[in-house]
GROMACS .gro file of C-alpha atoms in nm:
model
   94
    1UNK     CA    1  -0.487  -1.461  -0.619
    2UNK     CA    2  -0.332  -1.221  -0.343
    3UNK     CA    3   0.011  -1.242  -0.557
    4UNK     CA    4  -0.160  -1.100  -0.876
    5UNK     CA    5  -0.319  -0.806  -0.645
    6UNK     CA    6   0.005  -0.725  -0.491
    7UNK     CA    7   0.175  -0.744  -0.871
    8UNK     CA    8  -0.086  -0.476  -0.970
    9UNK     CA    9  -0.041  -0.273  -0.667
   10UNK     CA   10   0.331  -0.262  -0.742
   11UNK     CA   11   0.273  -0.175  -1.125
   12UNK     CA   12   0.041   0.090  -0.997
   13UNK     CA   13   0.294   0.253  -0.754
   14UNK     CA   14   0.578   0.232  -1.026
   15UNK     CA   15   0.305   0.392  -1.293
   16UNK     CA   16   0.227   0.661  -1.057
   17UNK     CA   17   0.599   0.733  -0.957
   18UNK     CA   18   0.700   0.732  -1.363
   19UNK     CA   19   0.370   0.957  -1.416
   20UNK     CA   20   0.490   1.221  -1.119
   21UNK     CA   21   0.841   1.228  -1.271
   22UNK     CA   22   0.717   1.268  -1.624
   23UNK     CA   23   0.460   1.535  -1.499
   24UNK     CA   24   0.718   1.711  -1.306
   25UNK     CA   25   0.975   1.713  -1.608
   26UNK     CA   26   0.709   1.826  -1.853
   27UNK     CA   27   0.572   2.111  -1.645
   28UNK     CA   28   0.884   2.183  -1.506
   29UNK     CA   29   1.008   2.434  -1.724
   30UNK     CA   30   1.368   2.296  -1.745
   31UNK     CA   31   1.415   2.275  -1.399
   32UNK     CA   32   1.520   1.907  -1.239
   33UNK     CA   33   1.304   1.692  -1.051
   34UNK     CA   34   1.360   1.774  -0.701
   35UNK     CA   35   1.349   2.133  -0.764
   36UNK     CA   36   0.991   2.093  -0.904
   37UNK     CA   37   0.886   1.915  -0.614
   38UNK     CA   38   1.015   2.158  -0.361
   39UNK     CA   39   0.843   2.429  -0.585
   40UNK     CA   40   0.512   2.247  -0.622
   41UNK     CA   41   0.512   2.168  -0.217
   42UNK     CA   42   0.597   2.553  -0.129
   43UNK     CA   43   0.345   2.658  -0.346
   44UNK     CA   44   0.062   2.420  -0.246
   45UNK     CA   45   0.024   2.214  -0.576
   46UNK     CA   46   0.211   1.890  -0.469
   47UNK     CA   47  -0.108   1.700  -0.443
   48UNK     CA   48  -0.210   1.811  -0.808
   49UNK     CA   49   0.128   1.682  -0.944
   50UNK     CA   50   0.050   1.366  -0.773
   51UNK     CA   51  -0.284   1.310  -0.906
   52UNK     CA   52  -0.173   1.400  -1.263
   53UNK     CA   53   0.102   1.136  -1.191
   54UNK     CA   54  -0.172   0.851  -1.133
   55UNK     CA   55  -0.307   0.916  -1.505
   56UNK     CA   56  -0.058   0.643  -1.597
   57UNK     CA   57  -0.267   0.383  -1.377
   58UNK     CA   58  -0.527   0.411  -1.604
   59UNK     CA   59  -0.302   0.253  -1.885
   60UNK     CA   60  -0.201  -0.036  -1.654
   61UNK     CA   61  -0.556  -0.092  -1.560
   62UNK     CA   62  -0.671  -0.124  -1.900
   63UNK     CA   63  -0.416  -0.331  -2.016
   64UNK     CA   64  -0.458  -0.570  -1.735
   65UNK     CA   65  -0.822  -0.581  -1.793
   66UNK     CA   66  -0.772  -0.647  -2.184
   67UNK     CA   67  -0.544  -0.927  -2.097
   68UNK     CA   68  -0.802  -1.076  -1.842
   69UNK     CA   69  -0.571  -1.031  -1.563
   70UNK     CA   70  -0.860  -0.891  -1.320
   71UNK     CA   71  -0.698  -0.915  -0.972
   72UNK     CA   72  -0.393  -0.739  -1.118
   73UNK     CA   73  -0.640  -0.458  -1.219
   74UNK     CA   74  -0.792  -0.478  -0.896
   75UNK     CA   75  -0.439  -0.410  -0.733
   76UNK     CA   76  -0.392  -0.085  -0.974
   77UNK     CA   77  -0.733   0.007  -0.874
   78UNK     CA   78  -0.674  -0.011  -0.511
   79UNK     CA   79  -0.354   0.190  -0.529
   80UNK     CA   80  -0.500   0.461  -0.750
   81UNK     CA   81  -0.763   0.488  -0.478
   82UNK     CA   82  -0.541   0.505  -0.212
   83UNK     CA   83  -0.343   0.799  -0.391
   84UNK     CA   84  -0.651   0.993  -0.415
   85UNK     CA   85  -0.732   0.950  -0.055
   86UNK     CA   86  -0.368   1.033   0.014
   87UNK     CA   87  -0.420   1.360  -0.199
   88UNK     CA   88  -0.711   1.439  -0.029
   89UNK     CA   89  -0.572   1.429   0.319
   90UNK     CA   90  -0.235   1.585   0.205
   91UNK     CA   91  -0.441   1.915   0.047
   92UNK     CA   92  -0.682   1.912   0.405
   93UNK     CA   93  -0.398   1.937   0.612
   94UNK     CA   94  -0.161   2.164   0.400
   0.00000   0.00000   0.00000
């Protein structure tokens, strides 16, 4: 059970990282990833990019639900909630 939750958490982190990379690449107007992240941090919308990156967690969550891997889906959900709280706190202190 714990192993499945950790697998789900890992998948959620990887999906969020890939989503962040894709979001920064598509919305970056041709700039590289690090330039987009630095500009987003300087202009105050890094939290929004991270939140958009979490959209891929939805896909992972529903795949796990469809395959009846409920504990893995729970891990993805935990990471998604953690990212939401992180972006809220990040935005609050920015």
